[in-house]
Coordinates of C-alpha atoms in Angstrom, one line a residue:
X18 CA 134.3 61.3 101.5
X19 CA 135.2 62.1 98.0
X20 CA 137.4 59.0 97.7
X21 CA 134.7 56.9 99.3
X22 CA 132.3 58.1 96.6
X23 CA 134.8 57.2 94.3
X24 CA 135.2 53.8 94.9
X25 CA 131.6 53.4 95.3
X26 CA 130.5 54.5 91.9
X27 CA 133.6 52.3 90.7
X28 CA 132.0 49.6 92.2
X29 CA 129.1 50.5 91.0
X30 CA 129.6 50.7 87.3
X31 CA 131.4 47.1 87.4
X32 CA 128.2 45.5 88.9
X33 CA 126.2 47.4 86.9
X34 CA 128.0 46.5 83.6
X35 CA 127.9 43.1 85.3
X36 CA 124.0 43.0 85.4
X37 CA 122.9 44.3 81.8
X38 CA 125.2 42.2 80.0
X39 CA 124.6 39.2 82.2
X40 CA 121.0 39.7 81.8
X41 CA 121.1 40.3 78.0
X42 CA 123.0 37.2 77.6
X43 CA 121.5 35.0 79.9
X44 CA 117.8 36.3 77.6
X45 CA 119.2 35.9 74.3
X46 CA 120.5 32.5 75.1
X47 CA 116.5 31.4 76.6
X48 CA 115.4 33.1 73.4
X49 CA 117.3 30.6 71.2
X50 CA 116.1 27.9 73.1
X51 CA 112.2 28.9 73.0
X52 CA 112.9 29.8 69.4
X53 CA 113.1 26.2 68.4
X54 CA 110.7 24.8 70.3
X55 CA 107.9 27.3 70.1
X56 CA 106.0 28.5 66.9
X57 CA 106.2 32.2 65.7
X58 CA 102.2 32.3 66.6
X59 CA 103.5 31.6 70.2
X60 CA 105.8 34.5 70.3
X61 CA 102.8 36.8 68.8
X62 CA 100.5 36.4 71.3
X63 CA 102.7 37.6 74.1
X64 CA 103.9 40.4 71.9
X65 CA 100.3 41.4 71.8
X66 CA 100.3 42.3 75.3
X67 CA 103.4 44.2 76.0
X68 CA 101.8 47.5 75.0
X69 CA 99.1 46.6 78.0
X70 CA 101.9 45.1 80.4
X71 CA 104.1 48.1 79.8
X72 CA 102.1 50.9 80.4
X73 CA 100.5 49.3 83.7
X74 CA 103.9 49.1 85.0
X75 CA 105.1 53.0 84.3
X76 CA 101.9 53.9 86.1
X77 CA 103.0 51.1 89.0
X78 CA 106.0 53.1 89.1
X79 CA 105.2 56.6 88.1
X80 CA 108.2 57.9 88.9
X81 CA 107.7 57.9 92.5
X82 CA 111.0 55.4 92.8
X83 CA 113.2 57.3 90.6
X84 CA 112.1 60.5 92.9
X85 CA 112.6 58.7 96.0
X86 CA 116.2 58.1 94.5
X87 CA 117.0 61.7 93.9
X88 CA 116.0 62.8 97.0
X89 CA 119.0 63.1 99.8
X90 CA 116.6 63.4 102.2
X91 CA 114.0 60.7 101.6
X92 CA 112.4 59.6 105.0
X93 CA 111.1 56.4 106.4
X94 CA 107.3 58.2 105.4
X95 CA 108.2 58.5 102.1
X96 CA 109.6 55.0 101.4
X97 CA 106.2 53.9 103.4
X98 CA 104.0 56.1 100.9
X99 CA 105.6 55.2 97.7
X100 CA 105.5 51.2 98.9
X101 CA 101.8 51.6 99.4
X102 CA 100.4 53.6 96.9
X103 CA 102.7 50.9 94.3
X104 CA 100.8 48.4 95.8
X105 CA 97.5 50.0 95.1
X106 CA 97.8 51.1 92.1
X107 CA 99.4 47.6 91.1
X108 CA 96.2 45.6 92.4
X109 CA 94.0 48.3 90.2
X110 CA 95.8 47.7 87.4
X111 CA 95.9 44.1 87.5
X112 CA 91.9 44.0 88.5
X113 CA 91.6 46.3 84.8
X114 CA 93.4 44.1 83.5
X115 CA 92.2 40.7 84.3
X116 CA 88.1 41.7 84.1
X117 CA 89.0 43.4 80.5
X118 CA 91.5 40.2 79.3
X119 CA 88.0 39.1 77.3
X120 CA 88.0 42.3 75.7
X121 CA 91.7 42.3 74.6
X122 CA 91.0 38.5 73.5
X123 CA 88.1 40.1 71.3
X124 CA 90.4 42.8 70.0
X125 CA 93.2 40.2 68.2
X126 CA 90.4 37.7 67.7
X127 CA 92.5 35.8 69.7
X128 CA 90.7 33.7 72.6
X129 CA 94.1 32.2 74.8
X130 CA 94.9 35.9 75.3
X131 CA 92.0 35.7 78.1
X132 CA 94.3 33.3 80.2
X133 CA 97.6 34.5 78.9
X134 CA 96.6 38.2 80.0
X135 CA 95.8 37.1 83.7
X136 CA 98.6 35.6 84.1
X137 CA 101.3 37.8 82.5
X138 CA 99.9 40.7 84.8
X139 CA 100.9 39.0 87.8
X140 CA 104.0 40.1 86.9
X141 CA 103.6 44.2 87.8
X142 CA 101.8 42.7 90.4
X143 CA 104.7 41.4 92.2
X144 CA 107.3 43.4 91.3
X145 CA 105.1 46.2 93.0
X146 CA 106.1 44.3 96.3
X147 CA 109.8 45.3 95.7
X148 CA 110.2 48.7 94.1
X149 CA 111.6 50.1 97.2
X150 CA 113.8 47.9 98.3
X151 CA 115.4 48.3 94.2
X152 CA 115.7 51.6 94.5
X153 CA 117.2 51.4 98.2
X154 CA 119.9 49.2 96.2
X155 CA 119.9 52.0 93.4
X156 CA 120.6 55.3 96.0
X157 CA 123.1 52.9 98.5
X158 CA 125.4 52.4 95.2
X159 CA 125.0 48.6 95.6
X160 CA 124.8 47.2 92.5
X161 CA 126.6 44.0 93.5
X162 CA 123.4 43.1 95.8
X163 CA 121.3 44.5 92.9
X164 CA 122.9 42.3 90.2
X165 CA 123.1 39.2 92.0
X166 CA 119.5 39.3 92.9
X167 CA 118.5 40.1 89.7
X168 CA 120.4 37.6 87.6
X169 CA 119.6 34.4 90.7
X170 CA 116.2 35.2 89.5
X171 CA 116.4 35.0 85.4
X172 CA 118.9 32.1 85.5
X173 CA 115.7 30.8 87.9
X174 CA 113.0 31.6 85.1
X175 CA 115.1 30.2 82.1
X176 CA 115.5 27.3 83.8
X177 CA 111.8 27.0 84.8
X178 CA 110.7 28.3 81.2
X179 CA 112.9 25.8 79.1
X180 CA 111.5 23.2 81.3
X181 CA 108.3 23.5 80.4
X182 CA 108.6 24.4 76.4
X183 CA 110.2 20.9 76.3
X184 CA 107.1 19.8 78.2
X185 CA 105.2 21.2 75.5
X186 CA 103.5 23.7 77.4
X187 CA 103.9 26.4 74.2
X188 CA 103.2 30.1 75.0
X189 CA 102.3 29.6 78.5
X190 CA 106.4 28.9 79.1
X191 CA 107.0 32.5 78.0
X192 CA 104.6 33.6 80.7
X193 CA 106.0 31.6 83.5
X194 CA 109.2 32.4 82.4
X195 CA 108.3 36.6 83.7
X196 CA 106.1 35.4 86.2
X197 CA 109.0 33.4 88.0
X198 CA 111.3 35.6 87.4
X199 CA 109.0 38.9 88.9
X200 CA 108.6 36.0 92.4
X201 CA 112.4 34.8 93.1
X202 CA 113.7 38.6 92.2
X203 CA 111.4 40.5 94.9
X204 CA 112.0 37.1 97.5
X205 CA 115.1 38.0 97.5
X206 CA 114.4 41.6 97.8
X207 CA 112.8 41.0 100.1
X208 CA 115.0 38.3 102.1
X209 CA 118.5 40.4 101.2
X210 CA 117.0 43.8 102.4
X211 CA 116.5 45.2 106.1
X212 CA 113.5 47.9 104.7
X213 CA 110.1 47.2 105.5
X214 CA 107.1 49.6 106.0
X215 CA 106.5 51.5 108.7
X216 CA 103.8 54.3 109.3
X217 CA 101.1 54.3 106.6
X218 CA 100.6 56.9 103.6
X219 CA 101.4 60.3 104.0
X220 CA 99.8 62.0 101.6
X221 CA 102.3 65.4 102.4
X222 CA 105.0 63.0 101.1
X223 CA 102.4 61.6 97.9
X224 CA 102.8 65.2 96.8
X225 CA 106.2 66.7 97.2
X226 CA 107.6 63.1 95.1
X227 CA 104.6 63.4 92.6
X228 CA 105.8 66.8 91.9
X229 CA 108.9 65.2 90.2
X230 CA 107.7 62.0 89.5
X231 CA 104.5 63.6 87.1
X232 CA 107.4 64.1 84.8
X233 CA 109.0 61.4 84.4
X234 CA 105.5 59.4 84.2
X235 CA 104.5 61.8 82.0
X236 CA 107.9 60.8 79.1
X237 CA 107.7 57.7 80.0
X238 CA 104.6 56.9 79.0
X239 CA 104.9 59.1 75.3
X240 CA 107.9 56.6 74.8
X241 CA 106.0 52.8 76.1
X242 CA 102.9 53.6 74.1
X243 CA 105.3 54.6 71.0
X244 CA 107.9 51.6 71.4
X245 CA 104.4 49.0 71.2
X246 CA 102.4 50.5 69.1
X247 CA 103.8 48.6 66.4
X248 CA 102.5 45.3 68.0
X249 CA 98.8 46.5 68.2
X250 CA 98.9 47.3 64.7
X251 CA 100.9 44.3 63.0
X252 CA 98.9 41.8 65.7
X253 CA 95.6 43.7 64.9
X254 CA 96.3 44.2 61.2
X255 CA 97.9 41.3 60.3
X256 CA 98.5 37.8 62.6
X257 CA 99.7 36.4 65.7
X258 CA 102.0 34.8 63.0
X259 CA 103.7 37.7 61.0
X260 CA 103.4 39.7 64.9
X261 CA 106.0 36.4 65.9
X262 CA 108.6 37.1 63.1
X263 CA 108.5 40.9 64.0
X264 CA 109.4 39.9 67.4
X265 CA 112.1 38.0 66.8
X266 CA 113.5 40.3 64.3
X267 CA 112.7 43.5 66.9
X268 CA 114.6 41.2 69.8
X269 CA 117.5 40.3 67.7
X270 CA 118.5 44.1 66.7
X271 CA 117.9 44.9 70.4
X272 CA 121.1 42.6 71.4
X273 CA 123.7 45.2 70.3
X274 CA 121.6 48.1 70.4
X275 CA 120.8 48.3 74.5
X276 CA 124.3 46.6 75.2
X277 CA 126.4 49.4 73.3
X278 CA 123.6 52.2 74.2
X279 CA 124.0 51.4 77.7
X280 CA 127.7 51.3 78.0
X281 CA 127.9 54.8 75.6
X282 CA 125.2 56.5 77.7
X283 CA 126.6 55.8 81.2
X284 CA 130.1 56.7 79.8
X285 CA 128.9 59.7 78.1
X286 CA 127.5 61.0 80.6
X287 CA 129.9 61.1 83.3
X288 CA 132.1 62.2 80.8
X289 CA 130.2 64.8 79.8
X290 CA 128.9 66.0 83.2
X291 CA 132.3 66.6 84.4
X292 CA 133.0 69.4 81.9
X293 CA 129.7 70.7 81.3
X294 CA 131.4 74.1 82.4
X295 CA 133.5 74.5 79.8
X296 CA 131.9 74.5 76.4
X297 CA 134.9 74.1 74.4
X298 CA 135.8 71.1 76.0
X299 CA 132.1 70.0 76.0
X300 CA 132.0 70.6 72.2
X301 CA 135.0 68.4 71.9
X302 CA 134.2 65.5 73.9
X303 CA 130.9 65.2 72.0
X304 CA 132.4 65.0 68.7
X305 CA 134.8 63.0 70.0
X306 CA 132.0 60.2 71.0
X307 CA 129.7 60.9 68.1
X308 CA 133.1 59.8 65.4
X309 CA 133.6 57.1 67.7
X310 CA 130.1 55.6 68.4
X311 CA 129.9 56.1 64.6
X312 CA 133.2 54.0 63.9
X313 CA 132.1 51.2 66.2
X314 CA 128.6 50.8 65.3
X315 CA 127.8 51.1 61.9
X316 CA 129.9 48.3 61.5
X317 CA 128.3 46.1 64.1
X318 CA 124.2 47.0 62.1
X319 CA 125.7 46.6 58.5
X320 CA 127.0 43.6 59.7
X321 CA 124.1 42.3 61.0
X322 CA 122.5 42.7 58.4
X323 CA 124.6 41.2 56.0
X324 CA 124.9 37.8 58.1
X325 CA 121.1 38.2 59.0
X326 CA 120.3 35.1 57.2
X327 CA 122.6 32.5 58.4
X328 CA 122.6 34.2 62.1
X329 CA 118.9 33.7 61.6
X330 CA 118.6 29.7 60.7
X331 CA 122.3 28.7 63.0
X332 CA 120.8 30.2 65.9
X333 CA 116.5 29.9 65.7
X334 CA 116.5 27.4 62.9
X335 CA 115.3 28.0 59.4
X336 CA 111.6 28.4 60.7
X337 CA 112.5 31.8 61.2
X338 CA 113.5 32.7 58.1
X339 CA 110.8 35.1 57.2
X340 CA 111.9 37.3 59.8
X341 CA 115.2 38.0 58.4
X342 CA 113.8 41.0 55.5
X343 CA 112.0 42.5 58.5
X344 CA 115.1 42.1 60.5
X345 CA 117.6 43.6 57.7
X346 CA 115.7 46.5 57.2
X347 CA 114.6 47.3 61.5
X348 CA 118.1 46.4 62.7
X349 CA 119.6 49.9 60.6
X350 CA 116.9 52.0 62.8
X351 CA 119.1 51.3 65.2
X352 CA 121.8 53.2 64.0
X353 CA 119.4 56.6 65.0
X354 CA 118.3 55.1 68.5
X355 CA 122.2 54.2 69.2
X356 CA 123.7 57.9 68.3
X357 CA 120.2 59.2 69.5
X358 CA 121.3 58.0 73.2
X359 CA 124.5 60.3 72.7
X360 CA 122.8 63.3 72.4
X361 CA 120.0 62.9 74.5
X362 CA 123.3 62.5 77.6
X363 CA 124.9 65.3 76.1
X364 CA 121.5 67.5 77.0
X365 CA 121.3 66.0 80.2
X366 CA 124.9 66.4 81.0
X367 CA 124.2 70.8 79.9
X368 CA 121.1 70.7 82.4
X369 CA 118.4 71.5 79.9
X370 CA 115.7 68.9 81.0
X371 CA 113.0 71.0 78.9
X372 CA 115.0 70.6 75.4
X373 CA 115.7 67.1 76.8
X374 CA 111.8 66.3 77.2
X375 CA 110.4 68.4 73.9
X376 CA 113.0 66.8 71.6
X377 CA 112.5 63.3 73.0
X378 CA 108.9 63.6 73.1
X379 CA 108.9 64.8 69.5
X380 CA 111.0 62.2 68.3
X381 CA 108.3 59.6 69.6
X382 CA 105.4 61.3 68.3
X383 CA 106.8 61.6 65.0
X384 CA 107.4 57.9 65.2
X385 CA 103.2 57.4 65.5
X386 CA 103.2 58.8 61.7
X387 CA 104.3 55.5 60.6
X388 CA 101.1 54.0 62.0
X389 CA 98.9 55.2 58.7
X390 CA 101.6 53.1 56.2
X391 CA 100.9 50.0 58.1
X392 CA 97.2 50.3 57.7
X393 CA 96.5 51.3 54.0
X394 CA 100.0 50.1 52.5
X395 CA 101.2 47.0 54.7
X396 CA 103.3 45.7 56.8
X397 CA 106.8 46.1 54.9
X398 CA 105.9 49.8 54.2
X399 CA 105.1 50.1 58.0
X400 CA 108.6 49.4 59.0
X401 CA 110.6 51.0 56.3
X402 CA 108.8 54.1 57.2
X403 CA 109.3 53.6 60.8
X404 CA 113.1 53.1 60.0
X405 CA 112.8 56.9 58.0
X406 CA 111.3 58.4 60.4
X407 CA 113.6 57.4 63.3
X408 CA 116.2 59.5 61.1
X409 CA 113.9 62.3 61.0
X410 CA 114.2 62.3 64.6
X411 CA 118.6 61.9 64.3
X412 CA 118.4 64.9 62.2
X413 CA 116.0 66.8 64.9
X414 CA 118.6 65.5 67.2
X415 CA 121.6 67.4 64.7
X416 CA 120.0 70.4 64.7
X417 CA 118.8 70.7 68.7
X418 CA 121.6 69.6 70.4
X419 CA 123.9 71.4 67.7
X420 CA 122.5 74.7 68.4
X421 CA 123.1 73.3 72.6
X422 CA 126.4 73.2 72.0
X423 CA 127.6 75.0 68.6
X424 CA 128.1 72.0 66.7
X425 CA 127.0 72.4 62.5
X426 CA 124.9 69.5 60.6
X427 CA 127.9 69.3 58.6
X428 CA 130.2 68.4 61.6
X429 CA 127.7 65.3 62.4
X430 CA 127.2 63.9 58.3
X431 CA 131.6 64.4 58.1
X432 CA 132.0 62.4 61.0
X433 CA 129.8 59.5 59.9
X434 CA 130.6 59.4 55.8
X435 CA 133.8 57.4 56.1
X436 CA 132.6 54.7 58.8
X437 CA 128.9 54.9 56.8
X438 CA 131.2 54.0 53.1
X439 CA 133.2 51.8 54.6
X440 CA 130.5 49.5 56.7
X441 CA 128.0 49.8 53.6
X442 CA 130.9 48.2 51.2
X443 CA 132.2 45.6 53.6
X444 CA 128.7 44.4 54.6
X445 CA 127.8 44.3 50.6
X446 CA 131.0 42.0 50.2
X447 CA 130.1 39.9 53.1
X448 CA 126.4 39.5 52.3
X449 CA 127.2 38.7 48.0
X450 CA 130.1 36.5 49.3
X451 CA 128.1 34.2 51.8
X452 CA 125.7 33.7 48.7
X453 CA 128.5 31.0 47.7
X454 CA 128.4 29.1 51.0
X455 CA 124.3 28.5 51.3
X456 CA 124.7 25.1 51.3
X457 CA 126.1 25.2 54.8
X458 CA 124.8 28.1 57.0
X459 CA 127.0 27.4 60.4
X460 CA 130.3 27.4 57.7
X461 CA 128.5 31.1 56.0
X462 CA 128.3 32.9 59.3
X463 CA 131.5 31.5 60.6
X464 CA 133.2 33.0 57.5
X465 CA 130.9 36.2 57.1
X466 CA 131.8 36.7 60.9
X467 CA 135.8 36.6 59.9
X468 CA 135.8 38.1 56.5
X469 CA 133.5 41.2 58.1
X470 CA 135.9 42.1 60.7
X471 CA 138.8 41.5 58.9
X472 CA 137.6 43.8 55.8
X473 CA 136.4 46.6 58.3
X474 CA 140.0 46.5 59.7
X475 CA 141.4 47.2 56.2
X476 CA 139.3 49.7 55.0
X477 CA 140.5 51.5 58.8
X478 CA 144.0 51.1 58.1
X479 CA 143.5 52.3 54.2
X480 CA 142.0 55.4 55.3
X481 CA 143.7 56.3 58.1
X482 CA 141.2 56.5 60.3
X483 CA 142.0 57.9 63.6
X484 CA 139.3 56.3 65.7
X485 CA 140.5 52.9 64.5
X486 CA 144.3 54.2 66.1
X487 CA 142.6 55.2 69.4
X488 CA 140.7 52.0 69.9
X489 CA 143.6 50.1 68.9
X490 CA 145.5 51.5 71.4
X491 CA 142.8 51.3 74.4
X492 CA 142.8 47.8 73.5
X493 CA 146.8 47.0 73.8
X494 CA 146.3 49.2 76.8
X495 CA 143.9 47.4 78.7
X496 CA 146.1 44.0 77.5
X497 CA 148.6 45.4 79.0
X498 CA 147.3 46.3 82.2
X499 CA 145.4 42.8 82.4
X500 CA 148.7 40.9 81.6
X501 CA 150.1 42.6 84.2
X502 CA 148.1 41.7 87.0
X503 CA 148.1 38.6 86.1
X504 CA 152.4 38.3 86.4
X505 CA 151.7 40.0 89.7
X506 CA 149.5 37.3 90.9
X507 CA 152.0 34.5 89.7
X508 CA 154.5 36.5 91.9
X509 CA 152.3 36.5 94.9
X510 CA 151.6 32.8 94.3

């Protein structure tokens, strides 16, 4: 049994890893491609009506799936109720939605939302149809059948959305692209899966999930109306224009940030969970991760932002330019959301869901206090101030989990003053050094790529630093290992 469950979760994780990075790259290549042929404007009025799209689909959800998950003991009533009352709440959603779509329009002064807010809703709409059969996938371990249906249907969309931005069909390519996507996903939910309703809804069965599920509707949606507020105001404030380059720059910093965040908070956590008995050991691991995750991604922000410029105009073209200041200054918040998703799996991994939900929830509310520099100061105070206060919430983070665990402030600011001095002076050499090779932006980032590593590796061997040792010997490890199999294949051959 244990064994089996072993070699499930192994499974498991590999498809997993499979399906974010897949997806991520599979979105960030469509994203270069609809960067060239579509205007910033275009790229604004969509990011107008993610705050709308979002919060719809958390109430689709409401938790009821991840409760259904959770629960050993689920029965055929329960994945009946949960299907239904999705689909219900998804057509009342997407009713609001389409009769108030003028109203939105009025809002942004904007009169294609109207048509672009119909049709983007389709997308909860669908996806409604095949929630349970997802988190079937989820509870069975199978995140082979998960990934594969998942990434059939974005290689699908990209395909279907590049097709028509080269048809000239602007804005309304970024739509289709979610709205075909949301179709051949569930299809083959649908097709791939044995699970369909039976019995109607139980409302014994509403209850006892909603129980849980409140809770997690209740986080979820402190942290969607946060994450968007920042495109009511710039889209509101501002333009569909300026809303476009804040867009791109927001997408481009999320590249690193949820690939890295997602490996260190799966990791983490099953790390974590298995000694959460012995605090020592718990203390240790921690610290262990927070030197490391420190080590490995300071480098990769400061580095971004030193090449932001010639990564900008190589990859989206030179249109984009005016996203890059928004980008360079954005793209080191990340820093706090990256070691943020460290210790919000350490106080999951103790048990203490109510420090896990006050500190989280805090950290988004203080986030909100960013709104009032965006209305009376601008747009560039908005996001500095949003970057500042995402620290504010690291440093809640310091303090919380610190006292969780018996770890001091100090601990935390030693661990990330070396990587911090040494990321800060190798981007400044990389970013005053490209300044020479302007006149060709493919030969600057190719060169700023190179000379960023390479400098990051000698300031690591310089000072010694241990977590440069212990990733270089994981690496030569897992060399190792792969040069092995591949002899023993030859032999077999």
């Amino acid at each position: 049994m244990a064994e089996s469950l072993k070699n499930s979760a192994i499974s498991g994780a590999k498809w997993n890893a499979i399906l974010n990075i897949g997806r991520y790259f599979i979105s960030f290549f469509l994203s270069i491609i609809l960067a060239r042929l579509l205007e910033p404007e275009e790229f604004g009025l969509i990011g107008m009506l993610t705050i709308f799209t979002a919060i719809a689909q958390v109430f689709i959800n409401s938790g009821l799936s991840t409760a259904i998950i959770r629960d050993k003991n689920a029965s055929p009533e329960d994945y009946s109720t949960v299907f239904y009352f999705n689909i219900v709440v998804s057509i009342f959603f997407y009713l609001l939605l389409f009769f108030t779509a003028p109203i939105i329009a009025g809002f942004y002064n904007e009169p294609q939302l109207v048509l672009l807010t119909r049709l983007v809703s389709l997308v909860f709409l669908i996806n409604a149809f095949g929630l349970i059969q997802n988190a079937i996938l989820i509870k069975a371990i199978n995140f082979k059948k998960q990934a594969i249906c998942n990434l059939t249907g974005l290689t699908v969309s990209v395909i279907v959305s590049a097709i028509l931005a080269f048809m000239g069909y602007g804005v309304y390519s970024i739509a289709w692209q979610a709205v075909s996507q949301a179709i051949v996903t569930n299809v083959l939910f649908w097709v791939t899966s044995d699970w369909r309703p039976t019995g109607g809804f139980k409302k014994t069965s509403f209850l006892r999930l909603w129980s849980f599920g409140s809770k997690i509707l209740a986080t979820t949606i402190i942290a969607r109306i946060v994450e968007n507020i920042d495109n009511i105001l710039i889209g509101k404030i501002f333009s569909a224009g300026q809303l476009g380059y804040y867009v791109r720059a927001k997408s481009s910093k999320q590249l690193p940030e949820q690939i890295f965040a997602g490996v260190l908070s799966s990791t983490s956590f099953a790390v974590l969970s298995k000694v959460n008995d012995d605090e020592n050991e718990l203390k240790r691991l921690h610290i262990h991760f927070f030197k490391l995750s420190s080590y490995l991604f300071f480098p990769i922000m400061f580095g971004f932002v030193a090449i932001a410029e010639a990564f900008t105009v190589v990859l989206y073209s030179d249109k984009w330019l005016p996203s890059v200041p928004i980008f360079q200054v954005i793209a080191i918040a990340s820093i706090a959301y990256f070691l943020g998703t460290l210790f919000a799996q350490t106080i999951m991994a103790k048990g203490d869901g109510k420090l896990y939900f006050r500190l989280n929830t805090t950290k988004k509310l203080i986030g909100l206090l960013s709104i009032p520099f965006g209305i009376f100061w601008g747009l560039y105070p908005f996001i500095i101030s949003f970057v500042i206060f995402n620290f504010i919430g690291l440093l809640l983070d310091f303090v919380y989990t610190g006292r969780l665990i018996n770890v001091k402030i100090i601990t935390y600011l030693k661990g990330m003053l070396i990587p911090f001095l040494m990321s800060v002076v190798m981007a400044g050499l990389v970013y005053f050094g490209g300044e020479y090779l302007r006149f060709n932006y493919y030969l600057m980032l190719l060169v700023q790529l190179f000379a960023g590593v390479g400098l990051y590796i000698l300031f690591s061997i310089i000072v010694k630093s241990k977590e440069f040792y212990y990733v270089k010997d994981v690496a030569l490890e897992q060399i190792k290992i792969f040069l092995i199999k591949i002899n023993l294949i030859k032999t077999k051959n």
